[in-house]
Short mmCIF file of N, CA and C in Angstrom, two decimals:
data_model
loop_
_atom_site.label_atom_id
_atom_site.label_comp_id
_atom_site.label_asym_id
_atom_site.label_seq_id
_atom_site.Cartn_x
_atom_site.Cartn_y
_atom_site.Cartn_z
N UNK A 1 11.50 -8.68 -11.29
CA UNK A 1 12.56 -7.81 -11.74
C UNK A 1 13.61 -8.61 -12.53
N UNK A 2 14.11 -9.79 -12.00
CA UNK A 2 14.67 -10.27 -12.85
C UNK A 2 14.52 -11.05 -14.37
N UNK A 3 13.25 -10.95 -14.53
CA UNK A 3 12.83 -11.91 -16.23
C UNK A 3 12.88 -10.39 -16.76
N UNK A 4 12.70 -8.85 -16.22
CA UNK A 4 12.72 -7.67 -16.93
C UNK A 4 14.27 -7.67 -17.34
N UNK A 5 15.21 -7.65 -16.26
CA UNK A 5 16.23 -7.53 -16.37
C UNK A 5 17.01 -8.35 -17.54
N UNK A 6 16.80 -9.57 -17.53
CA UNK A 6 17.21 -10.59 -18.38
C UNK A 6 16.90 -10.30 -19.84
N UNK A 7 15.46 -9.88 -19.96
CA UNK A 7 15.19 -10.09 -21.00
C UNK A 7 15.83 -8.56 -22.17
N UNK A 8 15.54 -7.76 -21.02
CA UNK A 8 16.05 -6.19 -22.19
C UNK A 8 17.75 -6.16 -21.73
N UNK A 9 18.05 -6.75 -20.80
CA UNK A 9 19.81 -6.78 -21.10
C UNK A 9 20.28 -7.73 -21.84
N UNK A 10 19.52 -8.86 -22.22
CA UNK A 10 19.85 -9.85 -23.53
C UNK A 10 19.50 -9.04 -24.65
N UNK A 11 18.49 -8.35 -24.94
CA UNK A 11 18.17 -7.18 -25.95
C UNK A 11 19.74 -6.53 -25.78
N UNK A 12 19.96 -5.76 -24.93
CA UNK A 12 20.80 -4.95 -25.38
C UNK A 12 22.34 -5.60 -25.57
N UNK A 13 22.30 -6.76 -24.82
CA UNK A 13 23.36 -7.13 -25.19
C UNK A 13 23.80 -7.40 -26.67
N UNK A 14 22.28 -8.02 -27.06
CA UNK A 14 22.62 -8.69 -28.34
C UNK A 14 22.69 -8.02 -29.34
N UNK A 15 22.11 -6.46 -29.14
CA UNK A 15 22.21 -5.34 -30.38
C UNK A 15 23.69 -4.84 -30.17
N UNK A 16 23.89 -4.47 -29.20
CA UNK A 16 25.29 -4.00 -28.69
C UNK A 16 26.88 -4.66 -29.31
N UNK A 17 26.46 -6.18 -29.10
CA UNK A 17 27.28 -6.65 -29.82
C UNK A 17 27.47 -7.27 -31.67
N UNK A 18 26.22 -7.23 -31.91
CA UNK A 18 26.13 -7.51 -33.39
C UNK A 18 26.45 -5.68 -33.60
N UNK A 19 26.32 -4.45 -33.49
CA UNK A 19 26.47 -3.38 -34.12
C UNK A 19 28.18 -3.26 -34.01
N UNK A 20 28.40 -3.64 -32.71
CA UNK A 20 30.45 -3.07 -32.45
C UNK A 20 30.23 -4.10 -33.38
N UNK A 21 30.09 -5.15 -33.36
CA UNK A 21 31.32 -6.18 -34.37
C UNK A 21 30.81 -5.92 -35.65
N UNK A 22 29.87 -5.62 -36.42
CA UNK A 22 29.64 -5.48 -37.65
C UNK A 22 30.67 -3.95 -38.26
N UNK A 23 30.36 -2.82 -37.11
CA UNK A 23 31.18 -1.55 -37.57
C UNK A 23 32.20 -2.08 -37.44
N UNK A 24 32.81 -2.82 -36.64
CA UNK A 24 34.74 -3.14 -36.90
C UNK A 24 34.58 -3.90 -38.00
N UNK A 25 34.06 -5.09 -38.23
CA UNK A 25 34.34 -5.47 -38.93
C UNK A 25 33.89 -5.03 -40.49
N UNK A 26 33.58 -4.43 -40.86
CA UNK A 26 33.40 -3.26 -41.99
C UNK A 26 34.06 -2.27 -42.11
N UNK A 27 34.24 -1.50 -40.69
CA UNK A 27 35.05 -0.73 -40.53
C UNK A 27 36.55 -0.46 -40.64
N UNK A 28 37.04 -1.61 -41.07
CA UNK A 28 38.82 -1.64 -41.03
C UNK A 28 39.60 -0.49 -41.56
N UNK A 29 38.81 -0.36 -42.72
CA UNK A 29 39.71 0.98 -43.09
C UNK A 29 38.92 2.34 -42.59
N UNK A 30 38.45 2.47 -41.84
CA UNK A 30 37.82 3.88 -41.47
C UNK A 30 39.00 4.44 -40.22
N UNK A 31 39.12 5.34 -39.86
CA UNK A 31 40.02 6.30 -39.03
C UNK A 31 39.31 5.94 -37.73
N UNK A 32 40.67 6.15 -36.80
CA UNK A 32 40.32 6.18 -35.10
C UNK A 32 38.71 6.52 -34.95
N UNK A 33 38.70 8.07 -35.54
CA UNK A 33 37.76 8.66 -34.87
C UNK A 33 36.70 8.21 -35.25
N UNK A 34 36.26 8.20 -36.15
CA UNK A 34 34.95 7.76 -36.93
C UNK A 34 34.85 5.91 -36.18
N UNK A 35 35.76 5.43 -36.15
CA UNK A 35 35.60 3.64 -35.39
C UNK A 35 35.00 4.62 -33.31
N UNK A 36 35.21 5.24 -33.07
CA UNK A 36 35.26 5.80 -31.88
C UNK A 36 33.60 6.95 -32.00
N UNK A 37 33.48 6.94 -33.12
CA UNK A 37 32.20 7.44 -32.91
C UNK A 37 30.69 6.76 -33.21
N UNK A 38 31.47 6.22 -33.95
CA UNK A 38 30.56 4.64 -34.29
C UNK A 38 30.19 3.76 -32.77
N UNK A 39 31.60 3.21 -32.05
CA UNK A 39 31.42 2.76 -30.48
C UNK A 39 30.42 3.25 -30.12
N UNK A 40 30.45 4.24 -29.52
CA UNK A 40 29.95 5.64 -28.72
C UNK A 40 28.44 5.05 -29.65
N UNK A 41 28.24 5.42 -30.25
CA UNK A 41 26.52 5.44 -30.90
C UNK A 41 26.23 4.09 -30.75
N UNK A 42 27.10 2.73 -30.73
CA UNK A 42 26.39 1.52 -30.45
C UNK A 42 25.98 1.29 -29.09
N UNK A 43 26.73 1.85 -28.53
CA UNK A 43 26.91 1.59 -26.70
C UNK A 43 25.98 2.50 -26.33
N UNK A 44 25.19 3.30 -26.76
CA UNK A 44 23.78 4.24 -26.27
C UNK A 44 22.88 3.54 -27.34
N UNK A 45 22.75 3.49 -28.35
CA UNK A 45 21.93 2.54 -28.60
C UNK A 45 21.41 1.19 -28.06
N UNK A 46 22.12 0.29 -27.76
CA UNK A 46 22.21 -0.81 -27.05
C UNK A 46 21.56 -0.14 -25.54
N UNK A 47 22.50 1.04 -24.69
CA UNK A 47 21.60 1.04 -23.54
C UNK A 47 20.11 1.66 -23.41
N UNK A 48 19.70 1.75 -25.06
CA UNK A 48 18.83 2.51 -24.94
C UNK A 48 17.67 1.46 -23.91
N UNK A 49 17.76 0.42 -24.32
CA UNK A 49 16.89 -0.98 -23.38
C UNK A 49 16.68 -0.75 -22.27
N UNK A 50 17.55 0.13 -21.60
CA UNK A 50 17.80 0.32 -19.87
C UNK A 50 15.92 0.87 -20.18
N UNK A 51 15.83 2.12 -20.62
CA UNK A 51 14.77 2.92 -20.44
C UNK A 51 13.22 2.05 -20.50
N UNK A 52 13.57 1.21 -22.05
CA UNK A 52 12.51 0.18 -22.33
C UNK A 52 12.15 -0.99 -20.64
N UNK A 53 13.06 -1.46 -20.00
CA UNK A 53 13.04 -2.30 -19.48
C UNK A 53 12.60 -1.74 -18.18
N UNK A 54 13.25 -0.68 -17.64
CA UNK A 54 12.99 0.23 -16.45
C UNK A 54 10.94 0.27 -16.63
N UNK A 55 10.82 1.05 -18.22
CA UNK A 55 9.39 1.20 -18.14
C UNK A 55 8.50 -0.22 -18.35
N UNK A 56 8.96 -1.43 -19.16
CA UNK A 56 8.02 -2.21 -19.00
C UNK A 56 8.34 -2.84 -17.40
N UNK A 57 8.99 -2.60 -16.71
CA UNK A 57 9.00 -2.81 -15.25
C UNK A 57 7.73 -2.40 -14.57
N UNK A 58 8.01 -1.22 -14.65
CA UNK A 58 6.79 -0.37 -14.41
C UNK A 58 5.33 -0.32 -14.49
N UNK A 59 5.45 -0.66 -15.78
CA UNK A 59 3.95 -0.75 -16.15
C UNK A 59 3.47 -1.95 -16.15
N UNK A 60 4.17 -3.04 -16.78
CA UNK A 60 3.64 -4.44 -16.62
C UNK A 60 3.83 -5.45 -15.01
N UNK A 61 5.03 -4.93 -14.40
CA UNK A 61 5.08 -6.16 -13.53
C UNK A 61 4.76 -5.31 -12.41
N UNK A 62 4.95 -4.18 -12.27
CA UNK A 62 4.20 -3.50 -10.84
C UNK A 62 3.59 -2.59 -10.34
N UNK A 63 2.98 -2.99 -11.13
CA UNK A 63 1.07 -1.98 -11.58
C UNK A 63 1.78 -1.16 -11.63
N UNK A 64 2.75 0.15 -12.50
CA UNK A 64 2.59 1.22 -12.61
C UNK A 64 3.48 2.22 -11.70
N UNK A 65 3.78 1.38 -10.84
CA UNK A 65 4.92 2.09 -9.78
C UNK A 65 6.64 1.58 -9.96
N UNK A 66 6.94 2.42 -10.18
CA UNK A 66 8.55 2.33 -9.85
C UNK A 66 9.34 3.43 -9.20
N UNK A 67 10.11 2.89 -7.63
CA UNK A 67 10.92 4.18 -7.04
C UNK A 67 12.13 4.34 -8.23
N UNK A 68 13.18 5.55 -7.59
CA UNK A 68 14.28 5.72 -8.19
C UNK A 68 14.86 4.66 -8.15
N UNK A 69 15.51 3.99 -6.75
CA UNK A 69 16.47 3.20 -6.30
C UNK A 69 16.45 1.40 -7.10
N UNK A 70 15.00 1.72 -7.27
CA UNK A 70 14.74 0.50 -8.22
C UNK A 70 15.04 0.71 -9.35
N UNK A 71 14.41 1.81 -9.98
CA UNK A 71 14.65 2.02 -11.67
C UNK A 71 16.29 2.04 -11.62
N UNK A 72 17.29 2.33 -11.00
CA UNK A 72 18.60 2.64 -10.85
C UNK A 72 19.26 0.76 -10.98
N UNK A 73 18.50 0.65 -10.05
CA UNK A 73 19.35 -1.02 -10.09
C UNK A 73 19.27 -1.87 -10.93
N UNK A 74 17.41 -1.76 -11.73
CA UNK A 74 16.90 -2.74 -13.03
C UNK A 74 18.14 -1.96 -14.38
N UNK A 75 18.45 -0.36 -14.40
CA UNK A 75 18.85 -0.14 -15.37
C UNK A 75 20.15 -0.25 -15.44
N UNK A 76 21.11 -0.45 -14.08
CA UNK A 76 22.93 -0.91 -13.94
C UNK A 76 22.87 -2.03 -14.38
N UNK A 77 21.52 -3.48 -14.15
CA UNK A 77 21.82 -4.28 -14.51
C UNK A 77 21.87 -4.73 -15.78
N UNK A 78 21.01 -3.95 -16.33
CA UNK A 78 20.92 -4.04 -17.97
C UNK A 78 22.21 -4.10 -17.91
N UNK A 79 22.53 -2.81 -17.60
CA UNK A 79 23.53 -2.27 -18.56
C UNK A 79 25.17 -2.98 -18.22
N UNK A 80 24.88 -3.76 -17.47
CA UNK A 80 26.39 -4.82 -16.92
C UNK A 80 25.88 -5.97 -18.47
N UNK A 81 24.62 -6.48 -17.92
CA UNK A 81 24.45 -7.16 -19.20
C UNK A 81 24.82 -6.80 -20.70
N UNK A 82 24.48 -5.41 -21.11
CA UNK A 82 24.86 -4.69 -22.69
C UNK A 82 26.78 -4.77 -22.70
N UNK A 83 27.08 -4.57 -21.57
CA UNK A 83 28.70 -4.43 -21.06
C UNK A 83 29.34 -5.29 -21.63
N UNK A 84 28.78 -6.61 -21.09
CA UNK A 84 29.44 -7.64 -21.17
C UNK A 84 29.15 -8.30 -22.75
N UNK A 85 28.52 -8.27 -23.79
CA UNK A 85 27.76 -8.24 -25.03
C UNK A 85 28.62 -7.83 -25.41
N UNK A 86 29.14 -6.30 -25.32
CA UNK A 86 30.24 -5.35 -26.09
C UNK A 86 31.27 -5.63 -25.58
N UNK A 87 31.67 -6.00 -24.57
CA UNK A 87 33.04 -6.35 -24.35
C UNK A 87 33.79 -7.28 -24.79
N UNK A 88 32.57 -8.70 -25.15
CA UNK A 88 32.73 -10.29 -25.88
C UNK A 88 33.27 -9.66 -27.38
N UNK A 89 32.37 -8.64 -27.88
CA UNK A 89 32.45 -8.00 -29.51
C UNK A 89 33.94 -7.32 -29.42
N UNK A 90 33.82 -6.75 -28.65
CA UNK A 90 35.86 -6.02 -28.72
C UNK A 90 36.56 -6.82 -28.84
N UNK A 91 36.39 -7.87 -27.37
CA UNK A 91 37.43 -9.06 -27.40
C UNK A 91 37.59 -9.59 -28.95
N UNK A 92 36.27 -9.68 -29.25
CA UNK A 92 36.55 -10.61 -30.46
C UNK A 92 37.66 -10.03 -31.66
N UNK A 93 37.21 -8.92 -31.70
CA UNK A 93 38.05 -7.91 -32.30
C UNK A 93 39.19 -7.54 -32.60
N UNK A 94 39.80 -7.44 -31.48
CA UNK A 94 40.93 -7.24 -31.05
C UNK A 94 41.62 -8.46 -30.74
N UNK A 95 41.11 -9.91 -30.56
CA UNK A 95 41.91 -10.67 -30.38
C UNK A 95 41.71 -11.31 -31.87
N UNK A 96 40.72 -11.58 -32.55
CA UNK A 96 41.17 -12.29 -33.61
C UNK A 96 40.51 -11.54 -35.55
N UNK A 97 40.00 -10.43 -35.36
CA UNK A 97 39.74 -9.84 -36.52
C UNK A 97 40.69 -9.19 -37.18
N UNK A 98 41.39 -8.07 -35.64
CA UNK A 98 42.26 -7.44 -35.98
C UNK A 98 43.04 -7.61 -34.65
N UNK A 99 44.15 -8.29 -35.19
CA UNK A 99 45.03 -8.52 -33.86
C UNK A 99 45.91 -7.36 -33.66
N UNK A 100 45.35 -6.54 -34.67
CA UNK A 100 47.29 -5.43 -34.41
C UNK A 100 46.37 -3.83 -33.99
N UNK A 101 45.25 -3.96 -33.69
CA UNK A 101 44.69 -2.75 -33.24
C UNK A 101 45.23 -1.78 -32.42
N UNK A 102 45.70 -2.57 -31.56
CA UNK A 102 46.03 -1.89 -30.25
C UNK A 102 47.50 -0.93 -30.88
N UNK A 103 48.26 -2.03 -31.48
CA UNK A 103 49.45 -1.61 -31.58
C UNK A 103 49.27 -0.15 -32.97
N UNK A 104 48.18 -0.46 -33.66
CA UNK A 104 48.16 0.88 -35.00
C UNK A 104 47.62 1.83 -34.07
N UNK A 105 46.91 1.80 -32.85
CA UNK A 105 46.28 2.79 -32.08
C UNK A 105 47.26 3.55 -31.55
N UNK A 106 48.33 2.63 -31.06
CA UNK A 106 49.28 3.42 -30.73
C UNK A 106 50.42 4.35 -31.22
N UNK A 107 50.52 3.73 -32.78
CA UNK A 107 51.12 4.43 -33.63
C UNK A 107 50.35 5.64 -33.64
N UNK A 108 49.08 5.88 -33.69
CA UNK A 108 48.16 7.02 -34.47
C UNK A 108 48.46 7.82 -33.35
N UNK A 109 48.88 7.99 -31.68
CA UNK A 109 48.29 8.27 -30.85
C UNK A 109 49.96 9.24 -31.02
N UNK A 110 50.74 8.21 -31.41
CA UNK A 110 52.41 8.65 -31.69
C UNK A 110 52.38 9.77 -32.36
N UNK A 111 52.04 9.43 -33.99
CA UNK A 111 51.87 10.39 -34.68
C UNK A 111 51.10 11.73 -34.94
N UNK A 112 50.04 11.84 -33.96
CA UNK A 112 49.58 12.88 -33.42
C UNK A 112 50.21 13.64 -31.94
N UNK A 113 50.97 12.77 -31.49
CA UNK A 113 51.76 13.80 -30.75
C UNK A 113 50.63 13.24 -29.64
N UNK A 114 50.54 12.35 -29.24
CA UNK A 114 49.43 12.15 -28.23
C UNK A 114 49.96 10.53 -27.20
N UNK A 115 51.76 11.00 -27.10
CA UNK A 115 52.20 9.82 -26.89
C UNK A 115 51.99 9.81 -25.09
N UNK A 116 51.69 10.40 -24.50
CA UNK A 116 51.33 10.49 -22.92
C UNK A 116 50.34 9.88 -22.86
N UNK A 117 48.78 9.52 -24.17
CA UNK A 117 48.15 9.07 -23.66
C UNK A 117 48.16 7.45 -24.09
N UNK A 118 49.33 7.22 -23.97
CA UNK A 118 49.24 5.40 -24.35
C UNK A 118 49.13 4.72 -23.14
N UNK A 119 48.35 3.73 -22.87
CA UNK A 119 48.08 2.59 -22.18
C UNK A 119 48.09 1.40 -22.59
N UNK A 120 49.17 0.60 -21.84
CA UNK A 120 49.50 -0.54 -22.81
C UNK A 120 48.25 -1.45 -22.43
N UNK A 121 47.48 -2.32 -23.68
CA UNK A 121 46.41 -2.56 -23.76
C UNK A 121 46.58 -4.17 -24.33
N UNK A 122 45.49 -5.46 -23.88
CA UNK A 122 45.90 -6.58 -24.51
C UNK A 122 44.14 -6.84 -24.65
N UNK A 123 43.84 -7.51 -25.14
CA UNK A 123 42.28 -7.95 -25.09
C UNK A 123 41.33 -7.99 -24.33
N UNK A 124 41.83 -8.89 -23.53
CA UNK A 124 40.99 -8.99 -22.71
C UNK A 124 41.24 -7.69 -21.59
N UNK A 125 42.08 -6.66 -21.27
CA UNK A 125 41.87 -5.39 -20.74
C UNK A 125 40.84 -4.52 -21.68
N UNK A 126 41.20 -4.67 -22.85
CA UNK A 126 40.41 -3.76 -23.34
C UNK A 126 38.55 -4.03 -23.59
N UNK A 127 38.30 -5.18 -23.18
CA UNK A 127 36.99 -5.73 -22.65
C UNK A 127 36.72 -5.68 -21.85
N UNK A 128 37.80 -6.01 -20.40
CA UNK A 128 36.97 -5.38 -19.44
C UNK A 128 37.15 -3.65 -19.31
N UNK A 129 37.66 -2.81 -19.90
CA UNK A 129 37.36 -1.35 -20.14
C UNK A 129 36.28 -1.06 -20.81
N UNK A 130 36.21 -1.89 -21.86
CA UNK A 130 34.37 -1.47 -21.92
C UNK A 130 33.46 -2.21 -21.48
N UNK A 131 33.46 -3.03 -20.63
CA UNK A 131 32.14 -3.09 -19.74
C UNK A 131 31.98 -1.96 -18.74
N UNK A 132 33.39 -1.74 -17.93
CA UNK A 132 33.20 -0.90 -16.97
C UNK A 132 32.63 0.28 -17.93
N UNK A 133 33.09 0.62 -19.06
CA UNK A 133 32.52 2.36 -19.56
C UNK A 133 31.02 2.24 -20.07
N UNK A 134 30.71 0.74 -20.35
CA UNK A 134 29.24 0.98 -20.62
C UNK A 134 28.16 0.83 -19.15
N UNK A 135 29.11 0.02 -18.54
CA UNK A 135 28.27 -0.13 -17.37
C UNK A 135 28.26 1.86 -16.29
N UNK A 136 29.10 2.15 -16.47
CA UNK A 136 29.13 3.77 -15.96
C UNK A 136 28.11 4.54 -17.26
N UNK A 137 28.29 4.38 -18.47
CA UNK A 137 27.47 5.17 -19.01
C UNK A 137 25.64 4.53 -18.80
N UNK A 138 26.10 3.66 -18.33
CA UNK A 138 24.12 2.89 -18.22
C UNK A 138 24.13 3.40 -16.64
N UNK A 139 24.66 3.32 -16.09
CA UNK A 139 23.95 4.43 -14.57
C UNK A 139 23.41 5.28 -15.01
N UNK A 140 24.65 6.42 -15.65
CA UNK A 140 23.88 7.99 -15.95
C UNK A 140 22.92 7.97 -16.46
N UNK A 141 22.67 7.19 -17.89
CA UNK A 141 20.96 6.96 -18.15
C UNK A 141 19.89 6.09 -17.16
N UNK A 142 20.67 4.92 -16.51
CA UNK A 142 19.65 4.88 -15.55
C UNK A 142 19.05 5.39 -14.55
N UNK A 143 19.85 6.72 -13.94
CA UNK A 143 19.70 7.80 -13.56
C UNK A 143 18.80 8.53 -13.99
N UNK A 144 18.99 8.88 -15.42
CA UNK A 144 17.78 9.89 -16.27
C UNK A 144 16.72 9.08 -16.29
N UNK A 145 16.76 8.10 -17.18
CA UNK A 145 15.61 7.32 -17.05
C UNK A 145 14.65 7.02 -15.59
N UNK A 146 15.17 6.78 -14.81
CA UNK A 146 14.80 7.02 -13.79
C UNK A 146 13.75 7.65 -13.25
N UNK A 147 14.52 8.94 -13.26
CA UNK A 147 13.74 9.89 -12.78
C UNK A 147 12.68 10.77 -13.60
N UNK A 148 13.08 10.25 -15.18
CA UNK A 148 11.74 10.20 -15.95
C UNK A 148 10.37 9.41 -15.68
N UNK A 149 10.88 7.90 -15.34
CA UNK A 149 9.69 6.58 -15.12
C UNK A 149 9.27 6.29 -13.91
N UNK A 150 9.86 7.44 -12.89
CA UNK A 150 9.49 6.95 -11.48
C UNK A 150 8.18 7.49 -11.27
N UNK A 151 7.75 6.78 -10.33
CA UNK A 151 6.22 6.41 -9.96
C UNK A 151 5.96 6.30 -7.86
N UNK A 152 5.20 6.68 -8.34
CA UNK A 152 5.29 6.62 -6.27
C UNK A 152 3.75 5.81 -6.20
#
C-alpha cells in the first residue's frame, strides 16, 4: 500500500502543483473568480490519482480485492500528499510571486460588499487551508471512488 500511495500522491502532487503555479503565474491579471475556478479544476484534477491509485491497488498489488476502509485510507493519503504539492504552489505564490494577494483579495471582497467575509490571511495559513480543503475534497472522492473499486 505504501509504494501505491507514494507513487500516485507524488503524481498528484506533482500535477497539482505545476498546474496552481503555472495558472497564477500566468494568471495575474485574470479576476478572483476565474483564478478560483481554475484552483478548483487543478485540485480535482490532481486528485483525480486518488481513483488511479485506489484501482492499481486493487488490481496489481491485491489480486483484485479492495474493501471500502482501505480504498478510503490509500485515497486520504494521496490526497494529504496532492495537499501538500498545492499548498508548497500557493505558498509559493503568495509569498513570493505575488506578495500582495491576500491584501487585493481583500480589497475585491471590500468592494463587492463582501467585507464580513475577510479572514486575515499570511502564507503559510493560506497553505495550510489548502491542504486541509484538498485533503477534505480527496475523502469525498475517496469515498466515491471507493465504493466504485471495492472488491470483496
Amino acid at each position: 500500500m505504501k509504494q501505491t500511495v507514494l507513487k500516485y500522491g507524488s503524481y498528484g502532487a506533482l500535477v497539482g502543483f505545476l498546474i496552481f503555479v503555472i495558472h497564477l503565474a500566468l494568471g495575474k491579471d485574470l479576476d478572483f473568480g476565474t483564478l478560483e475556478i481554475l484552483g478548483y479544476l487543478s485540485i480535482f484534477v490532481s486528485l483525480s490519482f486518488i481513483y488511479f491509485g485506489i484501482k492499481h491497488y486493487r488490481d496489481k498489488v491485491n489480486n483484485g480485492t479492495v474493501y471500502l476502509g482501505k480504498a478510503i485510507l490509500i485515497g486520504v493519503l494521496i490526497s494529504v500528499l496532492v495537499g501538500i504539492g498545492i499548498g508548497v504552489a500557493d505558498y509559493i505564490y503568495t509569498q513570493y510571486i505575488n506578495p500582495d494577494f491576500f491584501e487585493d483579495y481583500t480589497q475585491m471582497l471590500i468592494k463587492e460588499g463582501r467585507g464580513d467575509e475577510i479572514i486575515e490571511m499570511t502564507s503559510t495559513m493560506g497553505a495550510l487551508f489548502m491542504v486541509a480543503l484538498v485533503t477534505v475534497i480527496g475523502f469525498v472522492i475517496s469515498l466515491i471512488s471507493g465504493l466504485i473499486l471495492q472488491r470483496k
